[in-house]
Tab-separated table of C-alpha atoms in Angstrom:
chain	number	residue	atom	x	y	z
A	1	MET	CA	-13.507	-7.784	0.082
A	2	PRO	CA	-16.812	-9.594	0.715
A	3	SER	CA	-18.870	-10.976	-2.140
A	4	LEU	CA	-22.009	-9.770	-0.332
A	5	CYS	CA	-22.057	-5.973	-0.425
A	6	ALA	CA	-24.498	-3.889	1.607
A	7	ALA	CA	-27.029	-1.904	-0.412
A	8	GLU	CA	-26.441	1.065	1.914
A	9	LEU	CA	-22.941	1.626	0.506
A	10	TRP	CA	-24.154	1.433	-3.073
A	11	ARG	CA	-26.993	3.838	-2.371
A	12	ARG	CA	-24.546	6.357	-0.944
A	13	SER	CA	-22.612	6.315	-4.223
A	14	GLU	CA	-25.920	6.336	-6.170
A	15	ARG	CA	-24.886	3.218	-8.048
A	16	TRP	CA	-27.619	0.995	-6.538
A	17	ASP	CA	-30.079	2.427	-9.065
A	18	LEU	CA	-27.513	3.337	-11.736
A	19	MET	CA	-26.388	-0.291	-12.185
A	20	GLY	CA	-29.942	-1.367	-12.954
A	21	ARG	CA	-30.395	-5.034	-13.801
A	22	ASP	CA	-26.645	-5.731	-13.952
A	23	LEU	CA	-26.626	-6.234	-10.161
A	24	PHE	CA	-27.558	-9.518	-8.525
A	25	ARG	CA	-29.715	-8.294	-5.607
A	26	LEU	CA	-30.962	-10.199	-2.573
A	27	LYS	CA	-32.418	-9.764	0.925
A	28	ASP	CA	-31.554	-11.567	4.137
A	29	ARG	CA	-34.108	-12.819	6.686
A	30	HIS	CA	-34.223	-9.355	8.244
A	31	ASP	CA	-35.068	-7.746	4.884
A	32	ALA	CA	-31.649	-6.066	4.684
A	33	GLU	CA	-30.654	-5.627	1.043
A	34	TYR	CA	-27.376	-6.760	-0.509
A	35	CYS	CA	-25.828	-7.291	-3.908
A	36	LEU	CA	-23.215	-9.723	-5.181
A	37	GLY	CA	-20.248	-7.467	-5.826
A	38	PRO	CA	-19.344	-6.815	-9.472
A	39	THR	CA	-16.675	-4.378	-8.230
A	40	HIS	CA	-15.596	-2.936	-4.873
A	41	GLU	CA	-15.049	0.832	-5.069
A	42	GLU	CA	-17.587	1.498	-2.303
A	43	ALA	CA	-16.365	-1.240	0.036
A	44	ILE	CA	-12.653	-0.424	-0.247
A	45	THR	CA	-13.187	3.328	0.185
A	46	GLU	CA	-15.415	2.777	3.230
A	47	LEU	CA	-12.754	0.461	4.676
A	48	LEU	CA	-10.031	3.054	4.222
A	49	ALA	CA	-12.198	5.812	5.698
A	50	SER	CA	-12.924	3.675	8.764
A	51	GLN	CA	-9.205	3.567	9.625
A	52	GLY	CA	-9.096	7.279	10.443
A	53	HIS	CA	-6.783	9.836	8.863
A	54	LEU	CA	-3.817	8.426	6.999
A	55	SER	CA	-0.607	10.417	6.843
A	56	HIS	CA	0.515	11.805	3.487
A	57	LYS	CA	3.685	9.791	4.116
A	58	GLN	CA	1.653	6.561	3.775
A	59	LEU	CA	0.539	7.404	0.249
A	60	PRO	CA	0.414	6.275	-2.485
A	61	LEU	CA	-1.516	3.272	-1.198
A	62	LEU	CA	-2.309	0.455	-3.640
A	63	LEU	CA	-4.715	-2.258	-2.459
A	64	TYR	CA	-5.513	-5.233	-4.669
A	65	GLN	CA	-7.268	-8.581	-4.555
A	66	VAL	CA	-8.057	-11.521	-6.838
A	67	THR	CA	-11.638	-12.597	-6.197
A	68	ARG	CA	-14.837	-13.774	-7.816
A	69	LYS	CA	-17.112	-11.101	-9.228
A	70	PHE	CA	-20.744	-11.300	-10.291
A	71	ARG	CA	-22.689	-9.490	-12.995
A	72	ASP	CA	-26.131	-10.320	-14.374
A	73	GLU	CA	-25.063	-10.307	-18.006
A	74	PRO	CA	-27.993	-9.997	-20.428
A	75	ARG	CA	-26.296	-12.344	-22.929
A	76	PRO	CA	-23.696	-14.606	-21.296
A	77	ARG	CA	-21.800	-16.379	-24.079
A	78	PHE	CA	-18.498	-17.858	-25.248
A	79	GLY	CA	-17.820	-19.638	-21.947
A	80	LEU	CA	-15.335	-17.674	-19.849
A	81	LEU	CA	-15.315	-14.718	-22.251
A	82	ARG	CA	-18.617	-13.384	-20.953
A	83	GLY	CA	-20.094	-15.051	-17.886
A	84	ARG	CA	-22.177	-14.079	-14.884
A	85	GLU	CA	-19.444	-15.180	-12.471
A	86	PHE	CA	-15.760	-14.556	-13.113
A	87	TYR	CA	-12.398	-13.974	-11.462
A	88	MET	CA	-10.902	-10.507	-11.515
A	89	LYS	CA	-7.765	-8.850	-10.224
A	90	ASP	CA	-8.973	-5.466	-9.052
A	91	MET	CA	-6.830	-2.753	-7.492
A	92	TYR	CA	-7.741	0.543	-5.848
A	93	THR	CA	-5.216	3.337	-5.398
A	94	PHE	CA	-5.124	6.386	-3.132
A	95	ASP	CA	-2.871	9.387	-3.798
A	96	THR	CA	-2.164	12.808	-2.315
A	97	SER	CA	-2.858	14.869	-5.452
A	98	GLU	CA	-4.206	14.725	-8.973
A	99	GLU	CA	-0.655	14.830	-10.325
A	100	ALA	CA	0.410	11.916	-8.114
A	101	ALA	CA	-2.719	9.958	-9.064
A	102	HIS	CA	-1.942	10.421	-12.770
A	103	LEU	CA	1.589	9.131	-12.157
A	104	THR	CA	0.189	6.055	-10.407
A	105	TYR	CA	-2.272	5.612	-13.275
A	106	GLN	CA	0.515	5.641	-15.864
A	107	THR	CA	2.650	3.290	-13.769
A	108	VAL	CA	-0.134	0.708	-13.545
A	109	CYS	CA	-0.943	1.015	-17.266
A	110	GLN	CA	2.723	0.389	-18.072
A	111	ALA	CA	2.732	-2.649	-15.769
A	112	TYR	CA	-0.330	-4.037	-17.562
A	113	THR	CA	1.379	-3.493	-20.925
A	114	ARG	CA	4.459	-5.411	-19.736
A	115	LEU	CA	2.289	-8.200	-18.333
A	116	PHE	CA	0.498	-8.772	-21.635
A	117	ALA	CA	3.814	-8.610	-23.511
A	118	ARG	CA	5.226	-11.356	-21.268
A	119	LEU	CA	2.162	-13.451	-22.050
A	120	GLY	CA	2.772	-12.941	-25.768
A	121	LEU	CA	-0.584	-11.206	-26.206
A	122	ASN	CA	-0.709	-8.250	-28.593
A	123	CYS	CA	-3.020	-6.086	-26.485
A	124	VAL	CA	-3.931	-2.527	-27.441
A	125	GLN	CA	-4.532	0.226	-24.877
A	126	VAL	CA	-7.560	2.158	-26.105
A	127	GLN	CA	-9.377	5.277	-24.968
A	128	ALA	CA	-12.588	4.196	-23.206
A	129	ASP	CA	-15.818	5.434	-21.646
A	130	THR	CA	-15.903	5.666	-17.831
A	131	GLY	CA	-19.346	4.026	-17.773
A	132	ASN	CA	-21.179	3.520	-14.489
A	133	ILE	CA	-17.931	3.363	-12.504
A	134	GLY	CA	-17.373	7.016	-13.316
A	135	GLY	CA	-14.249	9.112	-13.066
A	136	LYS	CA	-12.314	11.459	-15.318
A	137	LEU	CA	-10.158	9.129	-17.439
A	138	SER	CA	-10.405	5.543	-18.607
A	139	HIS	CA	-8.603	3.064	-20.864
A	140	GLU	CA	-9.334	-0.495	-21.911
A	141	PHE	CA	-6.780	-3.169	-22.757
A	142	GLN	CA	-8.189	-4.897	-25.815
A	143	LEU	CA	-7.024	-8.116	-27.455
A	144	PRO	CA	-7.863	-7.960	-31.185
A	145	ALA	CA	-10.016	-10.962	-32.116
A	146	GLU	CA	-12.846	-11.674	-34.537
A	147	VAL	CA	-15.054	-13.067	-31.751
A	148	GLY	CA	-14.606	-9.850	-29.768
A	149	GLU	CA	-17.756	-7.906	-28.974
A	150	ASP	CA	-16.111	-4.483	-28.642
A	151	ARG	CA	-15.614	-2.273	-31.698
A	152	LEU	CA	-12.304	-0.421	-31.854
A	153	LEU	CA	-11.034	2.437	-33.997
A	154	VAL	CA	-7.284	2.386	-34.645
A	155	CYS	CA	-5.132	4.923	-36.492
A	156	GLY	CA	-2.656	3.478	-38.979
A	157	ASP	CA	-0.282	6.467	-38.726
A	158	CYS	CA	0.076	6.932	-34.957
A	159	ALA	CA	-0.586	5.094	-31.716
A	160	PHE	CA	-4.132	6.401	-31.242
A	161	SER	CA	-6.885	3.867	-30.599
A	162	ALA	CA	-10.303	4.120	-28.994
A	163	ASN	CA	-13.503	2.265	-28.302
A	164	VAL	CA	-16.158	3.482	-30.761
A	165	GLU	CA	-18.309	4.440	-27.747
A	166	THR	CA	-16.002	7.404	-27.112
A	167	MET	CA	-15.998	8.726	-30.700
A	168	GLU	CA	-18.448	10.660	-32.835
A	169	PRO	CA	-20.568	8.410	-35.096
A	170	GLY	CA	-18.924	7.987	-38.490
A	171	GLN	CA	-15.650	9.653	-37.474
A	172	THR	CA	-12.744	8.450	-39.624
A	173	ASP	CA	-10.107	11.168	-39.107
A	174	CYS	CA	-7.605	10.592	-36.301
A	175	PRO	CA	-8.088	13.212	-33.537
A	176	GLN	CA	-4.468	12.802	-32.397
A	177	CYS	CA	-2.261	13.101	-35.497
A	178	HIS	CA	-4.969	14.707	-37.700
A	179	LYS	CA	-3.708	12.931	-40.818
A	180	GLY	CA	-4.287	9.223	-40.279
A	181	THR	CA	-7.479	7.316	-41.049
A	182	LEU	CA	-9.273	5.329	-38.366
A	183	THR	CA	-10.045	1.719	-39.243
A	184	GLU	CA	-12.456	-0.471	-37.298
A	185	SER	CA	-11.642	-3.845	-35.756
A	186	LYS	CA	-13.042	-6.099	-33.034
A	187	GLY	CA	-11.511	-6.783	-29.644
A	188	ILE	CA	-11.914	-8.633	-26.344
A	189	GLU	CA	-11.594	-6.418	-23.279
A	190	VAL	CA	-9.136	-8.054	-20.853
A	191	GLY	CA	-8.267	-5.061	-18.663
A	192	HIS	CA	-9.701	-1.683	-17.673
A	193	THR	CA	-8.231	1.316	-15.854
A	194	PHE	CA	-9.971	4.348	-14.331
A	195	TYR	CA	-8.797	7.597	-12.807
A	196	LEU	CA	-11.640	8.267	-10.366
A	197	GLY	CA	-10.568	11.561	-8.836
A	198	THR	CA	-12.488	12.143	-5.593
A	199	LYS	CA	-15.815	10.624	-6.686
A	200	TYR	CA	-15.811	7.884	-4.030
A	201	SER	CA	-13.338	9.301	-1.514
A	202	HIS	CA	-15.474	12.444	-1.135
A	203	ILE	CA	-18.679	10.437	-0.568
A	204	PHE	CA	-17.116	8.146	2.038
A	205	ASN	CA	-14.768	10.764	3.512
A	206	ALA	CA	-11.554	8.866	2.768
A	207	THR	CA	-8.955	11.447	3.773
A	208	PHE	CA	-5.301	11.804	4.692
A	209	SER	CA	-3.402	14.389	6.729
A	210	ASN	CA	-1.274	16.758	4.644
A	211	PRO	CA	2.074	18.208	5.862
A	212	GLN	CA	0.098	20.910	7.720
A	213	SER	CA	-1.885	18.165	9.521
A	214	LYS	CA	-5.100	19.163	7.753
A	215	PRO	CA	-7.465	16.510	6.319
A	216	VAL	CA	-7.496	16.257	2.517
A	217	VAL	CA	-9.694	13.992	0.394
A	218	ALA	CA	-7.592	11.325	-1.371
A	219	GLU	CA	-7.398	11.018	-5.155
A	220	MET	CA	-8.363	7.545	-6.360
A	221	GLY	CA	-7.897	5.167	-9.252
A	222	CYS	CA	-9.200	1.667	-9.902
A	223	PHE	CA	-7.741	-0.988	-12.170
A	224	GLY	CA	-8.973	-4.408	-13.244
A	225	LEU	CA	-7.704	-7.478	-15.079
A	226	GLY	CA	-10.211	-10.145	-16.100
A	227	VAL	CA	-8.325	-13.246	-14.965
A	228	THR	CA	-10.706	-15.857	-16.364
A	229	ARG	CA	-11.298	-13.802	-19.503
A	230	ILE	CA	-7.539	-13.569	-20.144
A	231	LEU	CA	-7.363	-17.386	-20.073
A	232	ALA	CA	-10.177	-17.740	-22.598
A	233	ALA	CA	-9.015	-14.861	-24.809
A	234	ALA	CA	-5.438	-16.163	-24.956
A	235	ILE	CA	-6.640	-19.563	-26.126
A	236	GLU	CA	-8.938	-17.894	-28.655
A	237	VAL	CA	-6.186	-15.897	-30.382
A	238	LEU	CA	-3.219	-18.284	-30.041
A	239	SER	CA	-4.721	-21.715	-30.700
A	240	THR	CA	-5.271	-23.637	-33.927
A	241	GLU	CA	-8.153	-25.839	-35.054
A	242	ASP	CA	-6.313	-28.930	-33.816
A	243	ALA	CA	-4.600	-27.831	-30.613
A	244	ILE	CA	-4.699	-25.414	-27.718
A	245	HIS	CA	-1.722	-23.067	-27.492
A	246	TRP	CA	-1.274	-21.467	-24.092
A	247	PRO	CA	1.019	-18.546	-23.345
A	248	GLY	CA	4.079	-20.218	-21.839
A	249	LEU	CA	3.495	-18.637	-18.426
A	250	LEU	CA	-0.076	-19.967	-18.258
A	251	ALA	CA	0.414	-23.523	-19.505
A	252	PRO	CA	-0.641	-26.122	-16.898
A	253	TYR	CA	2.726	-27.881	-17.390
A	254	GLN	CA	5.625	-27.068	-19.696
A	255	VAL	CA	6.478	-30.651	-20.670
A	256	CYS	CA	4.423	-33.822	-21.079
A	257	ILE	CA	6.261	-37.152	-21.342
A	258	LEU	CA	4.561	-40.056	-23.124
A	259	PRO	CA	5.820	-43.559	-22.248
A	260	PRO	CA	5.284	-46.356	-24.804
A	261	LYS	CA	2.041	-48.309	-24.848
A	262	ARG	CA	1.934	-51.186	-22.389
A	263	GLY	CA	2.612	-54.502	-24.124
A	264	SER	CA	4.231	-52.905	-27.191
A	265	LYS	CA	7.669	-53.909	-28.491
A	266	VAL	CA	9.246	-51.077	-26.493
A	267	GLY	CA	6.934	-51.350	-23.486
A	268	HIS	CA	9.944	-52.084	-21.291
A	269	LEU	CA	10.995	-48.418	-21.699
A	270	GLU	CA	8.214	-47.254	-19.389
A	271	GLY	CA	10.698	-47.084	-16.519
A	272	LEU	CA	13.003	-44.906	-18.644
A	273	ALA	CA	10.146	-42.451	-19.186
A	274	GLU	CA	9.475	-42.266	-15.448
A	275	GLU	CA	13.156	-41.685	-14.699
A	276	LEU	CA	13.331	-39.014	-17.421
A	277	CYS	CA	10.375	-37.228	-15.836
A	278	ARG	CA	12.158	-37.085	-12.483
A	279	SER	CA	15.535	-36.053	-13.888
A	280	LEU	CA	14.198	-33.224	-16.066
A	281	GLY	CA	12.422	-31.672	-13.101
A	282	SER	CA	15.493	-31.865	-10.877
A	283	ALA	CA	18.191	-30.980	-13.446
A	284	ILE	CA	16.444	-27.917	-14.900
A	285	PRO	CA	15.280	-25.469	-12.191
A	286	GLY	CA	12.724	-23.869	-14.489
A	287	LEU	CA	11.007	-27.234	-15.006
A	288	ARG	CA	10.625	-28.127	-11.338
A	289	GLY	CA	6.962	-29.039	-10.949
A	290	GLU	CA	6.403	-28.373	-14.669
A	291	VAL	CA	6.824	-31.916	-16.070
A	292	VAL	CA	3.877	-34.325	-16.221
A	293	LEU	CA	3.950	-38.036	-17.094
A	294	ASP	CA	0.969	-39.349	-19.064
A	295	ASP	CA	0.951	-42.823	-17.548
A	296	ARG	CA	-2.215	-43.977	-19.311
A	297	THR	CA	-0.135	-46.621	-21.027
A	298	GLN	CA	-3.218	-48.654	-21.953
A	299	LEU	CA	-3.767	-46.000	-24.653
A	300	THR	CA	-1.759	-45.651	-27.843
A	301	ILE	CA	0.821	-42.895	-28.175
A	302	GLY	CA	-1.299	-41.396	-30.975
A	303	LYS	CA	-4.332	-41.065	-28.712
A	304	ARG	CA	-2.262	-39.470	-25.958
A	305	LEU	CA	-0.613	-37.109	-28.448
A	306	LYS	CA	-4.065	-35.911	-29.465
A	307	ASP	CA	-5.017	-35.371	-25.823
A	308	ALA	CA	-1.761	-33.484	-25.221
A	309	GLY	CA	-2.689	-31.116	-28.044
A	310	CYS	CA	-6.099	-30.521	-26.473
A	311	LEU	CA	-4.498	-29.691	-23.107
A	312	GLY	CA	-1.886	-27.346	-24.549
A	313	TYR	CA	1.456	-28.586	-23.191
A	314	PRO	CA	4.161	-26.491	-24.935
A	315	TYR	CA	6.464	-29.525	-25.331
A	316	VAL	CA	5.659	-33.222	-25.665
A	317	ILE	CA	8.423	-35.843	-25.349
A	318	VAL	CA	7.665	-39.290	-26.781
A	319	VAL	CA	9.626	-42.262	-25.452
A	320	GLY	CA	9.235	-44.561	-28.445
A	321	GLN	CA	11.163	-46.814	-30.812
A	322	SER	CA	14.121	-44.431	-31.201
A	323	ALA	CA	14.665	-44.491	-27.424
A	324	ALA	CA	15.491	-48.214	-27.669
A	325	GLU	CA	18.484	-47.647	-29.975
A	326	ASP	CA	22.102	-47.942	-28.822
A	327	LEU	CA	22.227	-44.145	-28.668
A	328	PRO	CA	18.731	-43.394	-27.343
A	329	ARG	CA	16.918	-40.473	-28.909
A	330	PHE	CA	13.640	-38.959	-27.820
A	331	GLU	CA	10.990	-37.471	-30.081
A	332	VAL	CA	10.286	-33.883	-29.009
A	333	ARG	CA	7.284	-32.007	-30.368
A	334	CYS	CA	7.037	-28.242	-29.993
A	335	GLN	CA	3.321	-27.532	-29.991
A	336	GLN	CA	3.722	-23.825	-30.769
A	337	SER	CA	5.797	-24.194	-33.940
A	338	GLY	CA	4.703	-27.693	-34.946
A	339	GLU	CA	8.383	-28.697	-35.196
A	340	THR	CA	9.468	-32.266	-34.360
A	341	MET	CA	13.031	-33.041	-33.219
A	342	PHE	CA	14.882	-36.182	-32.167
A	343	LEU	CA	17.248	-35.407	-29.305
A	344	SER	CA	19.620	-37.325	-27.090
A	345	ARG	CA	19.241	-37.185	-23.325
A	346	GLU	CA	21.903	-34.464	-23.224
A	347	GLY	CA	20.048	-32.569	-25.943
A	348	LEU	CA	16.905	-32.606	-23.820
A	349	MET	CA	18.776	-30.890	-21.007
A	350	ASP	CA	19.766	-28.075	-23.392
A	351	LEU	CA	16.285	-27.644	-24.864
C-alpha cells in the first residue's frame, strides 16, 4: 500500500477529521490533499472493491504487508518504542459472515500468541478499546514492562486482563470470574487486533457474490504487529545492565568468534579462528550464515567481548590460550545464562 494516502478516502470513512493531529497531512502542487498512512483500512478496502465482485469461494481473504507507518506522536520517546515513523506488519481480512470473521479473528490471535511464545516474550492478550479504527471487538498484545505507558488490569484467579481504558474507574472486581481481584501493571503494546464488521466494507462497497449470486458486503478484521517496537521491547525486558539479550530468532548472528589479539603469544591461532568460523557454518545447518568473525585483532579480547555483549550475540567463542594446548579447547560464553564452558572442537559441534 502507498505511504501517501488520498484525503478523499479518509474523508469517506470520516477519519480525516477524527484522527485530528495524529495525521501527517500535506498538499501536492495541485492542492490535492494527502496524509502519510498510519494504517491502511481505507486503501485496502477500496482496492478490493475496485476488483469487482469476489466469489464466496475466494473467501476468507487475508492480505498483509510489512511497511513503514507514520503518526504524529505528541510525545515521541524511548527510541523505537514510540516514534513518528515505524515498521508495522498489518493484515486485513475479508470473510463471508460474522461467524467466519470471528473464526479468522481467533485464528490470527492464536498465531500471534504462538509467535510471541517462540520469541520467548511473555505477552498478555488484553481486552482493548477500538479507538479511532472502530469496529466491534479489539484486543491488544501487551508485554509487561515498567517503562510501558499502557496501564493493564489483570485478574490473579483467571485469564482475564484488560486495558484500563475499557474498565470502569476504580473497578477491582474481575468481571469474568466474579471472585478474583484486578491488579494494575504496566505494559508495552506490541500487537493489536480488531474485528471491524462492515464499517469499511459498507462505505467502500467491498462485496462478494454469495451462493445465490447476490452481492453481500464482506465482514472485515484488521491486525497489526509493531515490528520495530517488538525489537525495542524485547531488548527492554530481556537485557541486563551490561549486555543486550535478543530473542534467539531475532539475534543478528547466533555465534561470534573472537580470534586472539594480533602480536600476542597465541596470535598465530588467527587462522584457526577463521577456519572454525567456516566449519561451524557448513557443519551445522542451523548456523549457516549465523556465524560472524570479529577480525578486529588490533583490539584486545576483553574489548571485543564487551562489544559482543552490546551487540547481543547469544554465543561468543574465544580462541585463546587454551586453544594452543595439545588438545585444543575453546572458551564458549552463553550470553543468556552467563555460563562459560571450555569445549573441544567436537564439543562445539554438539553445542
